Coordinates of C-alpha atoms and ligand atoms in Angstrom, one line a residue:
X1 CA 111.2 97.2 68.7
X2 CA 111.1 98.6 72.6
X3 CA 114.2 100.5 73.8
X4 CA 115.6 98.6 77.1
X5 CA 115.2 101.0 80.2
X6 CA 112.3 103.3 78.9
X7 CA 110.1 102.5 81.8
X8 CA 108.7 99.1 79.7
X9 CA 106.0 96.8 81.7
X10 CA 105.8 93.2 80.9
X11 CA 102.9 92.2 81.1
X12 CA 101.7 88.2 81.6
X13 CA 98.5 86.8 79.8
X14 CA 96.7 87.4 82.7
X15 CA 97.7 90.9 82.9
X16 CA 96.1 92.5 79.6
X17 CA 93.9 95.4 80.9
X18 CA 94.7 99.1 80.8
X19 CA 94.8 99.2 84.6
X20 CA 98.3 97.0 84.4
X21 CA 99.3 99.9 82.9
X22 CA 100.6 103.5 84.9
X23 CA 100.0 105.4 81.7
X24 CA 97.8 104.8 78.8
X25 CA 101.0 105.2 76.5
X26 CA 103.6 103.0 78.6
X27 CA 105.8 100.5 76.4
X28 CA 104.8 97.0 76.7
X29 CA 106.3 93.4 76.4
X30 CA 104.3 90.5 76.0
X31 CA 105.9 86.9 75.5
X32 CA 103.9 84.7 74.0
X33 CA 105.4 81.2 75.4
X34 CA 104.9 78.1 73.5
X35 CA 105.9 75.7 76.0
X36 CA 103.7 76.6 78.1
X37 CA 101.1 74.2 76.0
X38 CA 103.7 71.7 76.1
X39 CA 104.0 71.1 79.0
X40 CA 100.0 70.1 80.2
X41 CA 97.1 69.2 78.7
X42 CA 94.9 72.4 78.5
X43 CA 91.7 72.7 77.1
X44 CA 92.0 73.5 73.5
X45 CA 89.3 76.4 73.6
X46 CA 91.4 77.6 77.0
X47 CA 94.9 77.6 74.7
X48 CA 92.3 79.4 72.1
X49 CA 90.9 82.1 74.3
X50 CA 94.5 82.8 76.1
X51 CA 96.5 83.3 72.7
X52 CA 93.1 85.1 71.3
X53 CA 93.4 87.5 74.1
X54 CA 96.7 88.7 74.3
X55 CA 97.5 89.0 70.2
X56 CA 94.2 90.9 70.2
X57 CA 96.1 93.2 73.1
X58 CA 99.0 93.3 70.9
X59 CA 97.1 94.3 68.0
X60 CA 95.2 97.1 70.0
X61 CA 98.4 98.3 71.4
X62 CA 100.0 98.4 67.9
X63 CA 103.7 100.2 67.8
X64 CA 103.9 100.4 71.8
X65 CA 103.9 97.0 72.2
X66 CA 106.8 94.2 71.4
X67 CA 105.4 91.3 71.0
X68 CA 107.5 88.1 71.3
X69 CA 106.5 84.7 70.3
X70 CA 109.3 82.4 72.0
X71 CA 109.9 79.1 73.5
X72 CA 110.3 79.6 76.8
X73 CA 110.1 83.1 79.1
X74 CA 113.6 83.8 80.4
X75 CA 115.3 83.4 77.2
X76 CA 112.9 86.5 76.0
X77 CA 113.9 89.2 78.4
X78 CA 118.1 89.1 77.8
X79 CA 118.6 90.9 80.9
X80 CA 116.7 93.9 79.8
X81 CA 115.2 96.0 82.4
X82 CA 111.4 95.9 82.9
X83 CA 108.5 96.1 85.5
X84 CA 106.1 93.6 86.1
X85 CA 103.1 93.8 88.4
X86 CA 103.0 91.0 90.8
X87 CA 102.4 87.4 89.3
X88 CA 99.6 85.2 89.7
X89 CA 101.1 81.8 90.7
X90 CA 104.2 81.2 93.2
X91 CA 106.2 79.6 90.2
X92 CA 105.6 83.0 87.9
X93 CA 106.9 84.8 91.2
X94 CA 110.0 82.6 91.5
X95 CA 110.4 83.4 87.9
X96 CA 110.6 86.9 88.1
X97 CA 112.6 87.1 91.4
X98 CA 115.2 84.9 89.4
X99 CA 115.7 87.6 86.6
X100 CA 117.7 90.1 87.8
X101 CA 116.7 93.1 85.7
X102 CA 112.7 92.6 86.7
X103 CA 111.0 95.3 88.8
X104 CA 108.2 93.4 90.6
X105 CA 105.4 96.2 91.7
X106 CA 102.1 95.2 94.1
X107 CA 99.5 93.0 92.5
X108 CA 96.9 94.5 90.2
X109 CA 93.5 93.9 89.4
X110 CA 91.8 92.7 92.7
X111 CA 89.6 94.7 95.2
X112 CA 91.5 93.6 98.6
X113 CA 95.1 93.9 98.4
X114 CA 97.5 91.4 99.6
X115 CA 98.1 93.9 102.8
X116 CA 94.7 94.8 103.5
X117 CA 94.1 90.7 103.7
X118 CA 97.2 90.1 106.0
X119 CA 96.0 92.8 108.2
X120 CA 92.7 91.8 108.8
X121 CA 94.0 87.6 108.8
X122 CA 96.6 89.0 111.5
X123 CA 93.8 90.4 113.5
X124 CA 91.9 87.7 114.1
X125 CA 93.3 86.0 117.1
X126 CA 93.8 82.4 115.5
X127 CA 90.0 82.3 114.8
X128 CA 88.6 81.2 111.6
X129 CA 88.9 83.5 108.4
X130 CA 86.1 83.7 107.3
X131 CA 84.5 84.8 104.0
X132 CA 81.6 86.7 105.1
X133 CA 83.6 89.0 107.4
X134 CA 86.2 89.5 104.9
X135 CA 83.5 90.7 102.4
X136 CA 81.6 92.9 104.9
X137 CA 84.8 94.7 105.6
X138 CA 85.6 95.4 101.6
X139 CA 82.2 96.3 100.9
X140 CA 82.7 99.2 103.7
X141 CA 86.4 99.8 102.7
X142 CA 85.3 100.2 98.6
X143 CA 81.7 101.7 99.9
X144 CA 80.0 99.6 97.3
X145 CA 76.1 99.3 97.9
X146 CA 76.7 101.2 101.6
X147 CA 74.2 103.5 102.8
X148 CA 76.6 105.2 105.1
X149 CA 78.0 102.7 107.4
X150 CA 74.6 99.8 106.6
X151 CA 74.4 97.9 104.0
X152 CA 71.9 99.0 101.5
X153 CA 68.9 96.6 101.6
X154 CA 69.5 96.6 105.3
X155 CA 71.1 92.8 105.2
X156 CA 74.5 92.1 104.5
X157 CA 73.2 88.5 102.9
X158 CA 70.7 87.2 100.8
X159 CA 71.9 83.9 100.2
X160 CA 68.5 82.5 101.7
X161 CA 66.5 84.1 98.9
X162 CA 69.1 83.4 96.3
X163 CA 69.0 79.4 96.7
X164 CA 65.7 78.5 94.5
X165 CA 65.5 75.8 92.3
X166 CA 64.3 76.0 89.0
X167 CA 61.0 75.5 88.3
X168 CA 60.1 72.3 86.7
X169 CA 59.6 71.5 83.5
X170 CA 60.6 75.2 82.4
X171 CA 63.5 76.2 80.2
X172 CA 66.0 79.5 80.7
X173 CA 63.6 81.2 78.8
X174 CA 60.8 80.4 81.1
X175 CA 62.3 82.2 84.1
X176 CA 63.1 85.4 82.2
X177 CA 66.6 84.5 81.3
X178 CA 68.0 86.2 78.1
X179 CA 70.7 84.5 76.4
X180 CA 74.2 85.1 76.9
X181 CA 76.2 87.6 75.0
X182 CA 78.9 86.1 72.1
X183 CA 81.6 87.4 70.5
X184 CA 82.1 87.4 66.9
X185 CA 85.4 85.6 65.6
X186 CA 87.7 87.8 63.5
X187 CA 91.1 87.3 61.7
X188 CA 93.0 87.3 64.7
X189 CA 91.1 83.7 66.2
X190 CA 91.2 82.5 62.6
X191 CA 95.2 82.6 62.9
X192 CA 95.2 81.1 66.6
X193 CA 93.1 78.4 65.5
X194 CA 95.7 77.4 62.5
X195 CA 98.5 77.8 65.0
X196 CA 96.8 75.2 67.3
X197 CA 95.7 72.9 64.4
X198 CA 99.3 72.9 63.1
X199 CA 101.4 72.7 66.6
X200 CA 98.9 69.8 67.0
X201 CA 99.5 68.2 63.7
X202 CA 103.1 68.5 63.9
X203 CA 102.6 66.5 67.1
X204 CA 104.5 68.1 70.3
X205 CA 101.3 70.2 71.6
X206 CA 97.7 67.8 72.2
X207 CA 94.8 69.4 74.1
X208 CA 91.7 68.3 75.9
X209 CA 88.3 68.8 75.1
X210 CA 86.8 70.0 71.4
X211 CA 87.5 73.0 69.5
X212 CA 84.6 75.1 68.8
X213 CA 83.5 79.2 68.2
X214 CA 84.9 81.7 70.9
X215 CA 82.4 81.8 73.8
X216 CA 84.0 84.1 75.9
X217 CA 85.7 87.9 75.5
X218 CA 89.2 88.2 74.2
X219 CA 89.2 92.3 74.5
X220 CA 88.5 94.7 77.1
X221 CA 85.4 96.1 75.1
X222 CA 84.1 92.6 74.6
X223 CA 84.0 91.6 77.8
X224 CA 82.1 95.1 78.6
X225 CA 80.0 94.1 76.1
X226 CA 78.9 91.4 77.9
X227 CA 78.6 92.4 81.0
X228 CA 76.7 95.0 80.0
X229 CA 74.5 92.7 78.5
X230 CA 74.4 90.8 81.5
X231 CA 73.5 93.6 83.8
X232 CA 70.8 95.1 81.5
X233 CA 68.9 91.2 80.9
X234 CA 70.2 88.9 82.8
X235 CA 71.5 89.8 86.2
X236 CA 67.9 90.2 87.3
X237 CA 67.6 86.3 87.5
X238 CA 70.6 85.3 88.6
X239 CA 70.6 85.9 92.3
X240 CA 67.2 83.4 92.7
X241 CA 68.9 80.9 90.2
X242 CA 72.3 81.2 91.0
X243 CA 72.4 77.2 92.5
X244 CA 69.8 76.2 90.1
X245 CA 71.2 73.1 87.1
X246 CA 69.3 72.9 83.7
X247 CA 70.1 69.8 81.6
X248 CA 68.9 71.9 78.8
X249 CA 71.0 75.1 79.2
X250 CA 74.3 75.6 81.3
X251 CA 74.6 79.1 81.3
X252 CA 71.5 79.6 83.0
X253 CA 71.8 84.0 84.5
X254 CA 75.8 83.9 85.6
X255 CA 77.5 86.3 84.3
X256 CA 80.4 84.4 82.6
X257 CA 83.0 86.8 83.2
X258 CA 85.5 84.6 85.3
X259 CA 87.5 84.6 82.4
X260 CA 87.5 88.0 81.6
X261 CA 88.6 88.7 85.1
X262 CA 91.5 85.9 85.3
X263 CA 92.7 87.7 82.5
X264 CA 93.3 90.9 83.4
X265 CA 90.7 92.6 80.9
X266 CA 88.1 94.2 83.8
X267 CA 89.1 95.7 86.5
X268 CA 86.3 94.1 89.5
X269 CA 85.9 97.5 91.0
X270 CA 84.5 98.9 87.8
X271 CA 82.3 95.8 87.4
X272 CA 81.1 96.2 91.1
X273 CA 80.6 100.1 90.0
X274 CA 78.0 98.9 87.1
X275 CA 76.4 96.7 88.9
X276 CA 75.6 99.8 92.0
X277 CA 74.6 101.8 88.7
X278 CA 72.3 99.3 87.2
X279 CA 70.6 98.7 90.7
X280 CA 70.2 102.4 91.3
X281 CA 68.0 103.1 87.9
X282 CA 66.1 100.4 89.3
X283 CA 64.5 97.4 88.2
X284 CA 67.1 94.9 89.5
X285 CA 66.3 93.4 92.9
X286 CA 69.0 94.2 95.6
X287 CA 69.4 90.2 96.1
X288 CA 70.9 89.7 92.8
X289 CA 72.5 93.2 93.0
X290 CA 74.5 91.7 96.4
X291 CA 74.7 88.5 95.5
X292 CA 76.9 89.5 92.1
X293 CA 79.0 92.0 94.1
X294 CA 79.6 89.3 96.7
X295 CA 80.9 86.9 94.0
X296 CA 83.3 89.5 92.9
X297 CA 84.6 91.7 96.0
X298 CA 83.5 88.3 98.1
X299 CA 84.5 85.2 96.7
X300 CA 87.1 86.0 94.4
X301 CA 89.2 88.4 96.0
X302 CA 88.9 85.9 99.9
X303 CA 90.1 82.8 97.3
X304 CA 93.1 85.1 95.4
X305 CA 94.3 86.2 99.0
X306 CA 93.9 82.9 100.4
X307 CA 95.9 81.2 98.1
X308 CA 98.8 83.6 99.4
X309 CA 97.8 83.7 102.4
X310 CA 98.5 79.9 103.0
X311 CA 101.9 79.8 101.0
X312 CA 103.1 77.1 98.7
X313 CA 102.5 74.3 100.8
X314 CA 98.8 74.4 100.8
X315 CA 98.3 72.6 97.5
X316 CA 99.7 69.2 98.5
X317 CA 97.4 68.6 101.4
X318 CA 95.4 66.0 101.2
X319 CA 94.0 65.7 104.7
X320 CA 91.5 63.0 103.7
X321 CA 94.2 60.5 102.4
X322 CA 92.6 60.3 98.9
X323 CA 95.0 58.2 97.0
X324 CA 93.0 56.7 93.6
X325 CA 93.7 58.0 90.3
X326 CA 91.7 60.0 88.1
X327 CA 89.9 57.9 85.8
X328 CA 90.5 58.2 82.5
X329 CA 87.0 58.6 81.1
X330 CA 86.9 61.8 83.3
X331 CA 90.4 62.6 82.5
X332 CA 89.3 62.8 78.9
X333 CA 86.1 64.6 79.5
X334 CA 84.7 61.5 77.8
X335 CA 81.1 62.4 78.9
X336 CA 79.6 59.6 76.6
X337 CA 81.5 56.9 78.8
X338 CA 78.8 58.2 81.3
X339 CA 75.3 57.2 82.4
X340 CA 74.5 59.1 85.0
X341 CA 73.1 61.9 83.8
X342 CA 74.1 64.8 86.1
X343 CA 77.3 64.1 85.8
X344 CA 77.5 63.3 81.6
X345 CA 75.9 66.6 81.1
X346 CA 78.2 68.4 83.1
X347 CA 81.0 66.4 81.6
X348 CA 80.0 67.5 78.1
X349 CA 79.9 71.6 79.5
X350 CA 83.1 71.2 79.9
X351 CA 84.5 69.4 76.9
X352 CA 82.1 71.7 74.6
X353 CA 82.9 74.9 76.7
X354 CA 85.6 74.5 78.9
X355 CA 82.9 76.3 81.7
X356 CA 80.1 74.8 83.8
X357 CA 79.0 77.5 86.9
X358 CA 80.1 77.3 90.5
X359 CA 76.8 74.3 91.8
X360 CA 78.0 72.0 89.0
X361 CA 82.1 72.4 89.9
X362 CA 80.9 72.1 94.0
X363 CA 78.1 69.5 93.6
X364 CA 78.4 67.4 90.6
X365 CA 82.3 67.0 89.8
X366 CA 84.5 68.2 92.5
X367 CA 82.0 65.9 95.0
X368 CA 82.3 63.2 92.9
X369 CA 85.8 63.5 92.7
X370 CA 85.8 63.4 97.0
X371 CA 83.8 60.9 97.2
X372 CA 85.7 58.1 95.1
X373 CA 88.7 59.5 96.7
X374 CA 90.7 60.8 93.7
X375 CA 93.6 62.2 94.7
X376 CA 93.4 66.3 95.0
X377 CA 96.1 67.2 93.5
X378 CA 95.3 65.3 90.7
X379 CA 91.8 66.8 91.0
X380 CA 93.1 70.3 90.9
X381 CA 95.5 69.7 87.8
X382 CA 92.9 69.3 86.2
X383 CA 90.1 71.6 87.0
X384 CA 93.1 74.5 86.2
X385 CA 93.5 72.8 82.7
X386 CA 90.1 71.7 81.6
X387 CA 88.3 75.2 82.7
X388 CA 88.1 78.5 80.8
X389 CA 89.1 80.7 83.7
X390 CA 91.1 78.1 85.8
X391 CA 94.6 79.6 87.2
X392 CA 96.9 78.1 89.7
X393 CA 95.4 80.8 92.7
X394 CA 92.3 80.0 92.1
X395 CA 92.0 76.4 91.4
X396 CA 94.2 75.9 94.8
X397 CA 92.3 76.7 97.3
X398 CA 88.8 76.3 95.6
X399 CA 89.6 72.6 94.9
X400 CA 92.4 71.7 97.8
X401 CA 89.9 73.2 100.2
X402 CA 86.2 74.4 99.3
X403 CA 85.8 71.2 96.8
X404 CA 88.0 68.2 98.4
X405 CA 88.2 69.4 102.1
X406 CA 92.1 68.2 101.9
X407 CA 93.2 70.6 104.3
X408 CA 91.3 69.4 107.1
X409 CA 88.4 72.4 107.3
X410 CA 90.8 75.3 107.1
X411 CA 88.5 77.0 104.6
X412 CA 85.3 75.3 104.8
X413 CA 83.6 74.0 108.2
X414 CA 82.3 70.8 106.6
X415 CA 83.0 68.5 103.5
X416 CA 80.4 69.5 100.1
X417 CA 79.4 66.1 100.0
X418 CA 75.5 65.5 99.2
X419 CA 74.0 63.0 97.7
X420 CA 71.7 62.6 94.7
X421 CA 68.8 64.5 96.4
X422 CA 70.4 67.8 96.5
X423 CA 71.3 67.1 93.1
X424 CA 67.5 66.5 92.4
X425 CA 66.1 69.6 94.1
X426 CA 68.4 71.6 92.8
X427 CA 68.7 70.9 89.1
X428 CA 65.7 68.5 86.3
X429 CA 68.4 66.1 85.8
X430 CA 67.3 63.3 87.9
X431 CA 63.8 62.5 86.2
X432 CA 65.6 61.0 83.0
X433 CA 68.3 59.6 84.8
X434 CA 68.7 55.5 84.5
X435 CA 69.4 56.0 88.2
X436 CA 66.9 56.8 91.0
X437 CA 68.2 59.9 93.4
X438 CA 66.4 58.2 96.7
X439 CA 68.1 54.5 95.7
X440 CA 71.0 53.7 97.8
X441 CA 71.6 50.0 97.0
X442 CA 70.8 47.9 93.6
X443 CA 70.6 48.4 89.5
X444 CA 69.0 52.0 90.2
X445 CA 70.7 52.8 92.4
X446 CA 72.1 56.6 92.6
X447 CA 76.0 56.8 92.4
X448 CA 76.1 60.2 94.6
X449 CA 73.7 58.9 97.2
X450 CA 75.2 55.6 97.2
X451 CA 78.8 57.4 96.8
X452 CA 77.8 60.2 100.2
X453 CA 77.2 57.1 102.5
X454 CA 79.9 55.3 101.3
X455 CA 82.1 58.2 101.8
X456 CA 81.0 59.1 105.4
X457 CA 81.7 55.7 106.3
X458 CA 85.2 55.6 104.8
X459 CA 85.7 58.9 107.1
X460 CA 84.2 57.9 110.1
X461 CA 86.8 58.6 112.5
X462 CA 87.5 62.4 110.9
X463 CA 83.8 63.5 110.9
X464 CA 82.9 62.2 114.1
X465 CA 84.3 65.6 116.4
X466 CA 82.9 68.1 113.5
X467 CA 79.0 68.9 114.5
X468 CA 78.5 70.3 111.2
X469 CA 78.5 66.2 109.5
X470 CA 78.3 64.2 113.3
X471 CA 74.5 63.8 112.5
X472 CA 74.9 62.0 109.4
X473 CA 77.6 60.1 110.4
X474 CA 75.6 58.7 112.9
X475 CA 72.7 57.9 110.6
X476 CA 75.0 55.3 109.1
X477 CA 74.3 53.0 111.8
X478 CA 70.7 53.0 110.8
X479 CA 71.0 52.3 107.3
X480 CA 70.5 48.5 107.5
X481 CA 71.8 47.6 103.5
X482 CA 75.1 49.3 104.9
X483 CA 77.2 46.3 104.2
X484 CA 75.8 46.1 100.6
X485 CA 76.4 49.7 99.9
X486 CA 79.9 49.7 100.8
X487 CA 80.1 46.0 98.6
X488 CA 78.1 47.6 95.9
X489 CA 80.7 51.4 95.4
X490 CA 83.8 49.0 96.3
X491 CA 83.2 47.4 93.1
X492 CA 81.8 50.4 91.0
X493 CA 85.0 52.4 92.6
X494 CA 86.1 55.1 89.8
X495 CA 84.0 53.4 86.8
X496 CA 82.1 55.5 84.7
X497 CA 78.9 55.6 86.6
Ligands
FAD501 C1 85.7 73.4 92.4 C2 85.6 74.8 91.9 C3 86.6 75.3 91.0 C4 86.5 76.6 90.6 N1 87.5 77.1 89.8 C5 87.5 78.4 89.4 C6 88.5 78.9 88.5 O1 89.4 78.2 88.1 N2 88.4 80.2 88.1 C7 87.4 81.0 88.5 O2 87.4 82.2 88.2 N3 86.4 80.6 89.4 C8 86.4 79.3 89.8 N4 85.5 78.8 90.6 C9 84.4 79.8 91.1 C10 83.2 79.8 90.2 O3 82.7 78.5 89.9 C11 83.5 80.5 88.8 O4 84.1 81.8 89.1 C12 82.2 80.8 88.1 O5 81.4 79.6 87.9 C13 82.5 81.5 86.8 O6 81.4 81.7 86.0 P1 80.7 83.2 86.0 O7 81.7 84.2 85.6 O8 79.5 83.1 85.2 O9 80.4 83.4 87.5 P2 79.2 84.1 88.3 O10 78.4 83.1 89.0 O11 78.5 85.0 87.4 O12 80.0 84.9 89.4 C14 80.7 86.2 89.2 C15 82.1 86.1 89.4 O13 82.4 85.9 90.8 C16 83.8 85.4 90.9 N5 83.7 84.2 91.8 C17 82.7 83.7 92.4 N6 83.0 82.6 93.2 C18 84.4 82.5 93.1 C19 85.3 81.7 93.7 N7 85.0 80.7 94.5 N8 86.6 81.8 93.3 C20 87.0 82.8 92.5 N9 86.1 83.7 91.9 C21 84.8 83.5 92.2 C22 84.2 85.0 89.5 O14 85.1 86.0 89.0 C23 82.9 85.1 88.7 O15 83.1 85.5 87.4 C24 85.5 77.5 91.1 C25 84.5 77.0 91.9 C26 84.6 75.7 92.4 C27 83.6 75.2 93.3
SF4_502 S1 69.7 60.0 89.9 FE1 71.7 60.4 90.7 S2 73.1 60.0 89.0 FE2 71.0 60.3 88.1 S3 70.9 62.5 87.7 FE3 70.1 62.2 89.7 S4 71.8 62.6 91.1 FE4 72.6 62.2 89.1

């Protein structure tokens, strides 16, 4: 058992890597909270991975570390005194401002801190933040891929090359895609899984989604593993596939270390320092090399400061006025209920895996979501429980505002609505589809297309001033089955499709 007051860190589930740590021998508490599965509906393989993680941390950390399996977290700490680095979510932050004996330090485990963000959000003059000069900047600031003050390459961005299709008729293997790394289960996920099986069985926990082997790292030197084995057959192919859908294979080249991340295990500045090192012995092409490091330094650390950045508010807009419910078919990841077969296939990545990649969350679900007007909080609910690496800062503002545009365009300049021909040039789902991707009105007719027009219309009056969807919204007026669209999706409404 830990002494109070001998400089012990508590550390959250998200917390679990040695840089959480000031000293590779510092005492640590971890409080392993049961109702924290009561309470929603998570993904079982999500509840897996989570408890996976942080008794495997437990087990690494052996005598140093107390580890206490309780219901809920206050009633853990009995007012002993301990540090915790900054939280993830506002209500972990209320939580630990209410316990009187918790130091909280600065946030860990992100590339831009919390300051560096204000600073540059405060500079700005009211003008849009915007991702790719917030990246720029931390790419000079952490001198990753600089030569001197240019970016190596010579361009910042290489999203132009990095937006190819995938060849038809080919499979992962046909575009020089190794599979992904796996971990091997051990003793430690044969005991979570009879936890979950019995707190399910005795009837106050249920889950969503099917069990299944551990996909993803529980350990530090697992997820190196893999990213390792990323870097060294993989990564090569991801930057010209990184939009690209296979019905046949959802892991296509990403690097499937969201999760890893979200919990704490890498630190992104020693991922971004791999990826410079694999690049430099050559043989990877500086468009994946960039467009990797932009996910990481880019993406994730603009989205984990945004959600800050906007405060606590943010995740109840809902700027469009989307008021339906969530169906329960998608609710329940019931991908069988489905016929269109974009969407089934991505349902059943996330019931089997709890993970689909970033072109399948934009343009498959969270579009589909927009455009039968579920409501977005509902939408983000349950993105953060159905998904592998889903936590309350980063479902917020990828769902609130890249994926349901409910704050109005704060984040992105237009909605992500498209309609079954993006879908079709982007992924081989369409040719065995019952549906026809260019077919707006009748039996064959294309939910998303039908669903894009029928949404524009519905938002008419808030598109009109935005030049980035005016053009569209004008081409309703030449559609001339307009009428029998809008007849045809008011009766599908949130059916399965
Ligand atoms: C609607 C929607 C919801 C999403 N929800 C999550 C989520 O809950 N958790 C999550 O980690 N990512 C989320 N993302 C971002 C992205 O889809 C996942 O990070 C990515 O698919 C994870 O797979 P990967 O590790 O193979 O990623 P790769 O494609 O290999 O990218 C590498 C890394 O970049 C980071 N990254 C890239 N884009 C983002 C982003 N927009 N936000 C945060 N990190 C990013 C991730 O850490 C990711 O592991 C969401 C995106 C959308 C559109
Ligand atoms: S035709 Fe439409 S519903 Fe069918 S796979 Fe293509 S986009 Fe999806």
């Amino acid at each position: 058992m830990i002494r109070a007051g001998d400089g012990v860190r508590w550390l959250f589930g998200d917390q679990l890597g040695g840089h959480f740590l000031d000293s590779p021998d510092q005492r640590v508490l971890l409080i392993e909270s049961r109702k924290v599965f009561a309470r929603r509906r998570f993904h079982r393989q999500k509840a897996h991975l989570v408890l996976s993680a942080m008794r495997h941390r437990a087990a690494e950390l052996g005598d140093r570390c107390d580890y206490r399996q309780v219901a809920g977290y206050a009633e853990a700490l009995n007012g002993e005194p301990v540090s915790v680095c900054h939280p993830t979510s506002y209500a972990a932050l209320r939580l630990v401002h209410r316990l009187p004996t918790v130091e909280v330090l600065p946030a860990r485990g992100f590339g831009t801190s919390m300051t560096e963000f204000a600073t540059w959000a405060s500079g700005r003059g009211g003008k849009r933040l915007l991702m790719e000069d917030h990246y720029r900047l931390a790419r000079r600031r952490l001198d990753v891929l600089m030569d001197g003050d240019e970016p190596v390459g010579g361009r910042w961005n290489f999203d132009a090359d990095n937006r190819r299709p995938p060849p038809k008729g080919k499979n992962t293997a046909g575009i020089g895609v190794a599979e992904p790394w796996w971990p091997v289960e051990d003793e430690i996920d044969d005991e979570v899984r009879a936890d979950l099986d019995r707190w399910q069985a005795e009837g106050d926990i249920s889950f969503i989604g099917v069990d299944g082997p551990r996909r993803f790292p529980a350990t530090t030197a697992e997820a190196l593993a893999s990213f390792q084995h990323f870097l060294d057959l993989r990564l090569t192919a991801f930057g010209p596939y990184e939009d690209a859908m296979l019905a046949g294979d959802p892991w296509l080249a990403h690097s499937l270390i969201s999760s890893s991340l979200n919990l704490g295990l890498v630190d992104p500045l020693d991922l971004v320092q791999r990826v410079e090192t694999a690049y430099h012995a050559g043989g990877v092409p500086i468009s994946s090399a960039e467009g990797i490091v932009r996910q990481i330094i880019g993406w994730r650390d603009y989205i984990w400061n945004l959600y800050w950045h906007l405060g606590p508010e943010y995740r109840g807009r809902n700027g469009l006025r989307a008021n339906r419910a969530l169906p329960r078919w998608f609710a329940e990841l019931d991908a069988d209920a489905v016929e269109a077969r974009c969407l089934s296939s991505v349902l059943t990545g996330v019931r089997d895996h709890a993970w689909v990649h970033h072109i399948p969350r934009l343009m498959v679900l969270g579009n589909y979501a927009m455009q039968r007007g579920w409501r977005p909080a509902e939408v983000t609910d349950w993105f953060h429980r159905a998904f592998i690496d889903g936590y309350d800062w980063v479902m917020v503002p990828n769902v609130v505002g890249m994926s349901q545009y409910a704050d109005g365009g704060q984040i992105t300049t237009k909605p992500y609505a498209g309609g079954g021909a993006y879908i079709d040039r982007m992924s081989d789902y369409c040719g065995g589809c019952v549906y026809r991707p260019s077919v707006r009105v009748g039996p064959d007719a294309c939910p998303y297309t039908a669903g894009y027009w029928w949404f524009l219309d519905r938002h008419r009056a808030e598109f009109a001033g935005n030049h980035r969807i005016a053009q569209p919204v004008r081409g309703l007026d030449r559609l001339k089955d307009l009428d029998a669209l809008i007849a045809q999706e008011n009766d599908r409404g949130s059916a399965a499709p």
